[in-house]
Amino acid sequence: MATDIRTSELKKPVDVAEYLFRRLHEVGVRAVHGLPGDYNLVALDYIPEAGLTWVGNCNELNAGDIIEAYGGEEEQRSSLHTGYAADGYARVKGIAAMVTTFGVGELSAINAIAGAYSEYSPIIHIVGTPSTIAQKEGMLLHHTLGNGNFDVFANMNRDISVAMAKLNDPHEAATLIDHAIRECWVQSRPVYITLPTDMVTKKVEGARLDTPIDLSYPPNVPEKEDYVVDVVLKYLHDAKNPVILVDACAIRHRVLDEVHELVKRSGLPVFVTPMGKGAVNETLPTFGGVYAGDGSDPEVRERLESSDLILSIGAIKSDFNTAGFTYHVSQLSTIDFHSNYVRVRYSEYPGVRMQGVLQKVIAKMGKLNVKPGPVATNDIPKADQDMSGDQIISHAWFWPRMGQWLEKDDIVITETGTANFGIWETRFPEGVTALSQVLWGSIGWSVGACQGAAMAAKELGIKRTILFVGDGSFQLTAQEVSTMIRRELNPIIFVICNKGYTIERFIHGMDAEYNDIQEWKYNDLLDVFGADPNKSKTYQVRTKQELHDLFNDKHFSSAPYIQFVELYMEREDAPVALKLTAEASAKNNAKA
């Protein structure tokens, strides 16, 4: 049971909820995603007072008394989308926050939180819970398992959170909040905060708010760091044809400034992995493209796999990120830089963060042996260049053509499936932010993530947020389009209409009924969700010429409001990289 702190003991007494939301504002959060439930309603009143915007979810408007009294089906269904949206927001803004309610709400979000943990996306998950008195007495409340155990849901979240803060005592609340937010930022993974109903208005020391949370990374031990730098430089200077390979954790652990400085000053060929798309300025003359083992362009594969030293920054060597574990690179020719260790060949140096090491390597490396590599382009393959003949839109034609249409600083979201693999063939303009979920791979993620990303883009003044999603994946989370409309966001949404789950077809069951879906009238959805016809537009594209004309439409490209494109492709067409990865996945699944 919560006990009060005497107000006379506090220099600047503030309510726990106010303290929490002001700290969120301090670290850069401006929009809080979530869904109302009776265990978090009072806390939600503090959000606008802290200078934050409540985003809400697509079912918020028709939640009503069902949610307030029982949580209900609507709340359960929406919390998953909330998590996806918070994930997308975090990847653009650097950190996100979401609010759910005890039991039904937080468990609906747990898939999204697990994905954020898997992919290093920093989300502060706040859960409104029953009062400390109700918990202590084991009361038989709604949203419980009926057994008096109020810790069961927190325990489920424990392994997918880098910090747990149960705000059951005002004496500890402020310290726990600050610790959780710091760990979320530094480790770039979700944290879990419970806020009981009777703790919302308890007083804590507001004077702490005068001192910002320390978000700096712990420094390396200087002697150890210097030793690792010397070892790295030895192999780097001895190498005859070194290259740089950048992956997702370079983005998540905020070393892109160091990466760009290394790329520019070294002059070495640089490549990215599928999860690393957007980490490097792809307009640089040394950018060679995407490396994913057997799924790579032949020139990319040849150059990287023939290198005698690979500077691998932030690697996540998962199946889909390596085209089915088809890397042909020896650890003897690799130096791995990570957030908590550096590995030089087979020697590992734990507790040495890559930031400090990279900074000193850049300062000391001097002139290196440089052998040029391939240069990535958006050139359409010769076999697909003829616009006067076959007008069917193929993946081989579409992705490089789309790359020609992209603009500086665009945010591009691709769904697990054809879009994730097709984007490998696109060379980005400078400043493009790429969002995908290659490791966790929860289909439908991209639609919710698009809403969060578009919200963040609006705050940052970024003009265009662009989503590419398959029809099967879109049907899982289509409701989030309603939230985009409600918040007056302006994404351009391309739904690839190819009659079902393409990636599953190539793994197993090309003609199986379980990979089919009901075809929707997608272009009717903006109207169904209540979009103003003067502030929205839909398109249907079936031929190369129609898509060419759409890309040349200046009004369309200016992204003045939400736009929805039905993009038709053949059912059995897919990017080459998807086919290769699916084949490898099928083989791995069949291993005894």
XYZ file of C-alpha atoms in Angstrom:
592
model
C 0.000 0.000 0.000
C 1.360 3.393 -0.995
C 2.345 5.765 1.803
C 2.468 9.526 1.400
C 5.522 11.742 1.616
C 4.842 14.758 3.810
C 4.424 17.719 1.470
C 6.405 19.814 3.924
C 9.420 17.582 3.222
C 9.356 18.467 -0.481
C 10.826 21.618 -2.044
C 8.606 21.447 -5.136
C 5.897 18.814 -4.690
C 4.475 17.425 -7.918
C 2.195 14.485 -8.646
C 3.799 11.218 -9.759
C 1.994 11.326 -13.119
C 3.117 14.896 -13.761
C 6.696 13.966 -12.935
C 6.587 10.979 -15.284
C 5.150 12.842 -18.265
C 7.434 15.859 -17.800
C 10.412 13.515 -17.892
C 9.101 12.068 -21.158
C 8.922 15.560 -22.617
C 12.454 16.241 -21.436
C 13.923 13.319 -23.412
C 12.178 14.289 -26.650
C 8.813 12.546 -26.570
C 6.030 14.795 -27.847
C 3.302 12.256 -28.641
C 2.115 9.469 -26.360
C 0.524 6.466 -28.043
C -2.008 4.316 -26.265
C -5.569 3.458 -25.473
C -7.698 4.528 -22.504
C -8.754 2.014 -19.876
C -10.183 2.503 -16.427
C -6.827 1.856 -14.738
C -5.038 4.645 -16.671
C -7.750 7.273 -17.246
C -6.767 9.688 -14.453
C -3.108 9.510 -15.488
C -4.026 10.432 -19.056
C -5.338 13.798 -17.822
C -1.742 14.845 -17.117
C -0.522 14.348 -20.700
C -1.537 17.728 -22.196
C -0.369 19.543 -19.057
C 3.150 18.221 -19.747
C 3.129 19.574 -23.302
C 2.457 16.170 -24.840
C -0.088 15.050 -27.427
C -2.294 12.027 -26.822
C -2.368 10.088 -30.084
C -4.874 7.404 -29.213
C -5.701 4.511 -31.464
C -8.177 3.705 -34.174
C -10.757 2.271 -31.782
C -10.546 5.063 -29.230
C -13.551 6.886 -30.645
C -15.907 3.915 -30.263
C -14.437 2.471 -27.049
C -16.923 4.124 -24.725
C -18.183 2.558 -21.545
C -17.150 -0.949 -22.613
C -13.499 -0.044 -22.284
C -13.930 2.024 -19.180
C -15.703 -0.732 -17.330
C -14.244 -3.938 -18.693
C -11.409 -3.187 -21.110
C -13.337 -4.984 -23.792
C -12.499 -6.423 -27.159
C -11.774 -3.034 -28.727
C -9.006 -2.176 -26.269
C -7.380 -5.575 -26.607
C -7.349 -5.398 -30.379
C -5.918 -1.877 -30.538
C -3.004 -2.144 -28.119
C -0.992 -4.195 -30.592
C -1.328 -1.398 -33.156
C -0.338 1.076 -30.428
C 2.910 -0.807 -29.911
C 3.676 -0.840 -33.622
C 3.020 2.905 -33.815
C 5.252 3.608 -30.811
C 7.967 1.501 -32.457
C 7.777 3.558 -35.655
C 7.808 6.801 -33.671
C 10.856 5.685 -31.671
C 12.836 4.839 -34.795
C 12.335 8.363 -36.135
C 12.449 10.442 -32.916
C 14.896 8.294 -30.934
C 12.520 7.289 -28.129
C 8.762 6.739 -27.672
C 6.154 6.242 -24.968
C 2.915 4.316 -24.864
C 0.206 3.803 -22.259
C -1.882 0.642 -21.894
C -4.069 -0.763 -19.171
C -3.439 -3.697 -16.863
C -3.832 -7.200 -18.299
C -5.853 -7.028 -21.501
C -4.183 -3.906 -22.852
C -0.574 -4.688 -22.018
C -0.855 -8.299 -23.202
C -2.265 -7.163 -26.529
C 0.811 -4.970 -26.868
C 3.319 -7.619 -25.823
C 3.981 -8.820 -29.390
C 4.910 -5.283 -30.415
C 7.077 -4.798 -27.319
C 8.873 -8.080 -28.010
C 9.565 -6.859 -31.541
C 10.932 -3.583 -30.195
C 13.186 -5.496 -27.802
C 14.364 -7.769 -30.597
C 15.184 -4.855 -32.899
C 16.518 -2.379 -30.312
C 13.691 0.147 -30.441
C 13.411 2.267 -27.250
C 9.816 2.357 -25.988
C 8.731 3.440 -22.518
C 5.710 1.229 -21.807
C 3.502 2.653 -19.049
C 0.805 0.363 -17.673
C -2.048 1.652 -15.566
C -2.713 -0.919 -12.823
C -5.201 -1.427 -9.990
C -4.476 0.409 -6.753
C -1.778 -0.793 -4.377
C -4.518 -1.547 -1.840
C -6.409 -3.777 -4.278
C -3.195 -5.578 -5.152
C -2.194 -6.096 -1.521
C -5.607 -7.540 -0.674
C -5.696 -9.742 -3.786
C -9.116 -8.426 -4.831
C -11.028 -10.258 -7.566
C -10.931 -7.517 -10.189
C -11.647 -7.386 -13.912
C -8.604 -7.794 -16.205
C -7.088 -10.279 -13.737
C -6.769 -14.066 -13.889
C -9.022 -14.270 -10.858
C -6.306 -15.741 -8.651
C -5.128 -12.622 -6.801
C -1.769 -12.584 -8.598
C -1.083 -9.036 -9.758
C 2.533 -9.730 -10.754
C 1.867 -12.252 -13.499
C 1.683 -9.759 -16.381
C 4.745 -7.831 -15.202
C 6.630 -11.129 -15.088
C 5.618 -11.792 -18.697
C 7.175 -8.446 -19.661
C 10.353 -8.939 -17.642
C 12.350 -10.727 -20.342
C 11.496 -8.143 -22.999
C 12.283 -5.057 -20.912
C 15.697 -3.749 -19.867
C 14.255 -2.100 -16.744
C 11.135 -2.587 -14.610
C 9.749 0.257 -12.509
C 6.823 -0.570 -10.263
C 5.689 2.755 -8.873
C 4.165 1.392 -5.658
C 5.848 3.811 -3.245
C 6.188 7.594 -3.704
C 9.521 7.486 -1.829
C 11.015 5.503 -4.728
C 8.884 6.625 -7.676
C 11.010 9.478 -9.041
C 14.228 7.462 -8.801
C 12.639 4.472 -10.535
C 11.222 6.660 -13.324
C 14.580 8.314 -13.993
C 16.409 4.977 -13.978
C 13.939 3.357 -16.395
C 14.066 6.250 -18.869
C 17.873 6.285 -18.791
C 18.082 2.532 -19.423
C 15.587 2.809 -22.267
C 17.754 5.409 -23.969
C 21.191 3.934 -23.265
C 20.293 0.312 -24.099
C 17.850 1.308 -26.865
C 15.245 -1.217 -25.761
C 11.815 -1.134 -24.067
C 11.266 -0.503 -20.370
C 8.164 -1.308 -18.323
C 6.592 1.087 -15.808
C 3.493 0.310 -13.733
C 1.420 3.182 -12.380
C -1.259 2.115 -9.845
C -4.410 4.211 -9.731
C -3.743 5.435 -6.176
C -0.183 6.514 -7.053
C -1.132 8.944 -9.816
C -1.678 11.916 -7.467
C 0.915 11.053 -4.823
C 3.544 13.735 -4.346
C 7.219 13.414 -5.234
C 10.125 15.853 -5.310
C 9.675 18.080 -8.344
C 13.013 19.798 -7.759
C 14.605 16.773 -9.392
C 13.141 17.990 -12.683
C 15.585 20.902 -12.603
C 18.364 18.405 -13.323
C 17.993 16.533 -16.616
C 18.411 12.760 -16.654
C 21.969 11.811 -17.562
C 21.627 10.059 -20.945
C 25.354 9.810 -21.644
C 26.883 6.428 -22.356
C 29.266 5.016 -19.777
C 32.837 5.664 -20.970
C 35.221 2.858 -21.804
C 38.179 2.181 -19.520
C 40.809 4.367 -21.249
C 43.642 1.835 -21.095
C 41.439 -0.950 -22.438
C 40.001 1.266 -25.175
C 43.440 2.398 -26.319
C 44.643 -1.193 -26.510
C 41.668 -2.204 -28.683
C 42.230 0.824 -30.933
C 45.873 -0.206 -31.451
C 44.830 -3.758 -32.337
C 42.215 -2.505 -34.826
C 44.679 -0.106 -36.447
C 47.294 -2.851 -36.846
C 44.974 -5.018 -38.921
C 43.501 -2.031 -40.745
C 46.919 -0.786 -41.882
C 47.992 -4.301 -42.920
C 44.852 -4.858 -45.027
C 45.189 -4.639 -48.808
C 41.515 -4.209 -49.690
C 39.395 -3.463 -46.599
C 35.691 -2.577 -46.721
C 33.047 -1.280 -44.310
C 29.761 -3.102 -43.646
C 27.101 -1.216 -41.649
C 24.163 -2.895 -39.927
C 21.141 -1.997 -37.780
C 22.857 -1.557 -34.422
C 24.914 1.289 -35.841
C 21.574 3.100 -36.157
C 20.032 1.917 -32.886
C 23.118 2.683 -30.793
C 23.621 6.099 -32.364
C 27.047 5.831 -33.990
C 26.037 7.162 -37.418
C 28.131 10.319 -36.978
C 31.189 8.133 -36.422
C 30.206 5.860 -39.320
C 29.886 8.747 -41.771
C 33.174 10.245 -40.642
C 34.893 6.869 -41.044
C 33.421 6.400 -44.520
C 34.402 9.866 -45.733
C 37.893 10.016 -44.253
C 38.902 6.448 -45.094
C 37.599 6.403 -48.670
C 36.842 2.702 -48.254
C 33.994 0.991 -50.113
C 30.962 0.848 -47.837
C 28.009 -1.516 -47.894
C 24.920 -1.965 -45.741
C 22.906 -5.005 -44.724
C 19.132 -5.152 -45.258
C 18.565 -4.018 -41.653
C 21.196 -1.317 -42.149
C 19.424 0.413 -45.057
C 19.454 4.144 -44.442
C 22.488 4.049 -42.140
C 24.812 5.421 -44.812
C 24.482 8.284 -47.278
C 23.839 6.203 -50.387
C 24.749 9.051 -52.726
C 28.408 8.780 -51.706
C 30.663 7.535 -54.527
C 31.992 4.771 -52.261
C 28.556 3.300 -51.492
C 28.294 -0.112 -53.142
C 24.855 -1.415 -52.166
C 23.302 -4.085 -49.936
C 25.229 -7.166 -48.825
C 23.169 -10.180 -47.766
C 25.195 -13.209 -48.743
C 23.719 -15.100 -51.674
C 20.918 -12.518 -51.921
C 23.383 -9.788 -52.918
C 24.054 -8.294 -56.309
C 26.918 -10.386 -57.799
C 29.315 -7.413 -57.894
C 28.576 -6.568 -54.272
C 29.061 -10.152 -53.177
C 32.342 -10.513 -55.078
C 33.825 -7.286 -53.707
C 32.908 -7.856 -50.088
C 33.679 -11.568 -49.914
C 37.081 -11.056 -51.561
C 38.064 -8.416 -49.001
C 40.852 -9.272 -46.571
C 39.320 -7.118 -43.817
C 35.690 -6.205 -43.099
C 34.925 -3.485 -40.576
C 31.509 -4.747 -39.478
C 29.614 -2.116 -37.496
C 26.528 -3.099 -35.463
C 25.923 -6.497 -37.088
C 22.751 -8.553 -36.552
C 23.391 -11.776 -38.450
C 19.828 -13.117 -38.507
C 18.378 -15.395 -41.185
C 16.497 -12.789 -43.221
C 19.310 -10.244 -42.790
C 21.801 -12.698 -44.328
C 19.537 -14.257 -46.988
C 19.256 -17.477 -45.008
C 22.691 -17.511 -43.302
C 24.496 -17.385 -46.651
C 27.348 -15.081 -45.629
C 30.644 -16.290 -47.084
C 32.913 -14.275 -44.827
C 35.488 -15.590 -42.375
C 35.729 -14.254 -38.834
C 39.490 -14.200 -39.435
C 38.939 -11.280 -41.802
C 36.347 -9.454 -39.688
C 36.430 -6.810 -36.959
C 33.035 -6.483 -35.224
C 32.080 -3.235 -33.477
C 29.140 -3.448 -31.038
C 27.495 -1.485 -28.238
C 29.127 -3.551 -25.498
C 32.149 -5.247 -27.065
C 34.591 -5.276 -29.950
C 35.720 -8.507 -31.582
C 38.922 -8.555 -33.634
C 39.046 -11.802 -35.568
C 38.478 -14.351 -32.760
C 39.631 -12.125 -29.898
C 36.763 -10.482 -28.022
C 37.057 -7.394 -25.839
C 33.950 -7.174 -23.618
C 32.809 -3.924 -22.082
C 34.312 -1.776 -24.852
C 31.695 0.352 -26.597
C 32.174 1.055 -30.282
C 31.704 4.858 -30.101
C 34.977 5.596 -28.354
C 36.913 3.036 -30.372
C 35.625 4.353 -33.705
C 36.388 7.952 -32.766
C 40.018 7.122 -31.985
C 40.420 4.865 -35.016
C 39.215 7.722 -37.242
C 41.627 10.171 -35.595
C 44.646 7.887 -35.910
C 44.106 5.772 -39.035
C 45.868 7.972 -41.599
C 46.161 6.722 -45.177
C 44.766 3.254 -45.949
C 44.980 0.860 -48.861
C 41.835 1.488 -50.894
C 40.545 -0.753 -53.647
C 37.384 0.666 -55.293
C 34.156 -1.275 -55.218
C 30.928 -1.282 -57.217
C 28.722 1.810 -57.240
C 25.023 1.375 -56.471
C 22.517 2.880 -58.910
C 18.801 3.005 -59.586
C 19.291 1.747 -63.107
C 16.459 -0.485 -64.300
C 17.661 -3.861 -65.662
C 17.928 -3.840 -69.449
C 15.360 -6.617 -69.810
C 12.766 -4.434 -68.049
C 13.532 -1.025 -69.586
C 11.182 -1.211 -72.574
C 8.072 0.841 -71.784
C 6.449 0.158 -75.167
C 6.113 -3.577 -74.656
C 5.029 -5.528 -71.573
C 3.243 -3.139 -69.198
C 3.007 -5.533 -66.234
C 4.698 -4.023 -63.184
C 7.437 -6.387 -62.049
C 9.508 -6.189 -58.890
C 12.678 -6.030 -60.995
C 11.356 -2.865 -62.654
C 9.494 -1.278 -59.758
C 12.100 -0.950 -57.026
C 14.827 0.873 -58.978
C 12.133 3.013 -60.672
C 10.751 3.911 -57.279
C 14.271 4.823 -56.153
C 14.369 7.430 -58.912
C 11.232 8.999 -57.425
C 12.379 9.186 -53.802
C 13.494 12.524 -52.388
C 16.003 13.737 -49.818
C 14.976 13.089 -46.180
C 12.033 10.807 -47.041
C 10.956 8.241 -44.455
C 10.433 4.855 -46.130
C 8.690 1.976 -44.345
C 8.702 -1.525 -45.826
C 6.693 -4.503 -44.643
C 8.110 -7.949 -43.974
C 7.744 -9.692 -47.339
C 8.186 -8.454 -50.895
C 8.766 -4.822 -49.878
C 11.503 -5.659 -47.373
C 13.431 -7.556 -50.033
C 12.611 -5.295 -52.959
C 13.991 -2.210 -51.224
C 17.475 -3.767 -51.466
C 17.412 -2.785 -55.148
C 16.724 0.880 -54.370
C 19.487 3.453 -53.969
C 18.314 6.145 -51.554
C 18.816 9.889 -51.857
C 20.693 11.534 -48.996
C 19.012 11.592 -45.603
C 16.413 8.875 -46.203
C 15.302 7.048 -43.052
C 14.405 3.405 -43.664
C 12.151 1.452 -41.297
C 11.672 -2.296 -41.482
C 11.282 -5.224 -39.108
C 13.555 -7.836 -40.631
C 14.408 -9.734 -37.429
C 11.074 -9.904 -35.562
C 9.042 -9.943 -38.771
C 5.502 -9.501 -37.413
C 3.350 -9.021 -40.495
C 1.194 -5.924 -40.323
C 3.840 -4.088 -38.277
C 4.531 -1.551 -41.000
C 1.033 -0.011 -41.029
C 1.122 0.850 -37.336
C 4.766 1.883 -37.632
C 3.795 4.195 -40.495
C 1.350 6.015 -38.231
C 4.007 6.512 -35.554
C 6.659 7.500 -38.075
C 4.325 9.983 -39.783
C 3.518 11.507 -36.397
C 7.225 11.914 -35.685
C 7.804 13.293 -39.180
C 5.117 15.916 -38.607
C 6.870 17.015 -35.407
C 10.246 17.194 -37.171
C 8.985 18.967 -40.299
C 9.783 16.034 -42.604
C 7.571 16.238 -45.687
C 7.076 12.646 -46.831
C 6.419 9.343 -45.080
C 6.009 6.481 -47.556
C 4.747 2.976 -46.833
C 5.077 -0.153 -48.990
C 2.986 -3.042 -47.676
C 1.540 -6.203 -49.155
C -2.210 -6.755 -49.254
C -2.050 -9.685 -46.828
C -0.053 -7.773 -44.227
C -2.178 -4.660 -44.649
C -5.342 -6.530 -43.726
C -3.949 -7.299 -40.263
C -3.616 -3.667 -39.179
C -5.657 -1.620 -41.655
C -7.492 0.181 -38.835
C -4.445 2.363 -38.190
C -5.235 4.258 -41.398
C -8.129 5.698 -39.394
C -5.693 7.058 -36.808
C -3.628 8.646 -39.577
C -6.737 10.402 -40.858
C -7.790 11.504 -37.399
C -4.367 13.012 -36.665
C -4.277 14.694 -40.124
C -1.112 12.866 -41.162
C -0.039 12.732 -44.788
C 1.578 9.372 -45.594
C 1.673 7.927 -49.096
C 0.557 4.311 -48.757
C 1.315 1.776 -51.487
C -0.555 -1.503 -51.025
C 0.981 -4.193 -53.229
C -2.019 -6.176 -54.460
C -0.849 -9.686 -55.346
C -3.555 -11.845 -53.782
C -2.030 -13.012 -50.546
C 1.034 -13.918 -48.545
C 3.810 -13.929 -51.141
C 6.752 -14.674 -48.872
C 4.906 -17.668 -47.390
C 4.088 -18.902 -50.901
C 7.790 -19.031 -51.741
C 8.656 -20.764 -48.468
C 5.883 -23.353 -48.764
C 2.481 -23.687 -50.394
C 2.563 -21.637 -53.609
C -1.016 -22.628 -54.425
C -2.182 -23.456 -50.900
C -5.449 -21.900 -49.777
C -3.932 -20.785 -46.459
C -1.763 -18.293 -48.366
C -4.793 -16.700 -50.057
C -6.773 -13.720 -48.776
C -10.109 -12.081 -49.495
C -9.503 -9.235 -51.939
C -10.644 -5.879 -50.586
C -11.718 -2.711 -52.304
C -8.745 -0.919 -50.779
C -9.435 2.429 -52.374
C -12.777 2.603 -50.583
C -11.109 2.504 -47.162
C -10.291 6.192 -46.879
C -13.967 6.942 -47.377
C -14.986 4.205 -44.912
C -12.637 5.646 -42.277
C -14.131 9.095 -42.723
C -11.432 10.913 -44.674
C -12.325 14.317 -46.060
C -12.415 13.857 -49.866
C -10.740 17.266 -50.197
C -7.861 16.131 -47.956
C -7.232 12.649 -49.301
C -6.876 10.851 -52.605
C -6.743 7.298 -53.928
C -5.134 5.791 -57.016
C -5.199 2.445 -58.802
C -2.083 1.478 -60.754
C -1.851 -1.605 -62.981
C 0.712 -0.700 -65.662
C 4.237 0.720 -65.862
C 2.955 3.751 -67.717
C 0.350 4.496 -65.051
C 2.996 4.290 -62.347
C 5.410 6.393 -64.394
C 2.731 9.060 -64.781
C 1.918 8.932 -61.056
C 5.543 9.437 -60.078
C 5.710 12.426 -62.431
C 2.575 13.977 -60.891
C 3.947 16.893 -58.863
C 0.819 17.193 -56.718
C 0.976 13.504 -55.776
C 4.691 13.727 -55.026
C 4.249 16.799 -52.829
C 2.330 14.659 -50.278
C -0.244 17.326 -49.373
C -2.439 14.844 -47.473
C -2.950 11.120 -47.023
C -2.813 9.243 -50.344
C -3.531 5.593 -51.013
C -2.241 3.633 -54.008
C -3.437 0.194 -55.095
C -0.356 -1.203 -56.841
C -1.048 -4.417 -58.782
C 1.636 -7.052 -59.312
C 1.628 -10.679 -60.408
C 0.914 -13.253 -57.699
C 4.028 -15.334 -58.389
C 6.433 -12.429 -58.918
C 8.869 -11.500 -56.158
C 12.308 -9.916 -55.730
C 15.158 -12.336 -56.428
C 16.470 -11.885 -52.889
C 13.125 -12.985 -51.442
C 13.119 -16.136 -53.536
C 16.637 -17.057 -52.425
C 15.925 -16.307 -48.765
C 12.634 -18.214 -48.841
C 14.388 -21.231 -50.323
C 17.031 -21.125 -47.580
C 14.334 -20.688 -44.923
C 12.428 -23.716 -46.222
C 15.616 -25.793 -46.042
C 16.325 -24.647 -42.475
C 12.745 -25.446 -41.445
C 13.078 -28.958 -42.882
C 16.303 -29.823 -41.065
C 15.940 -32.736 -38.667
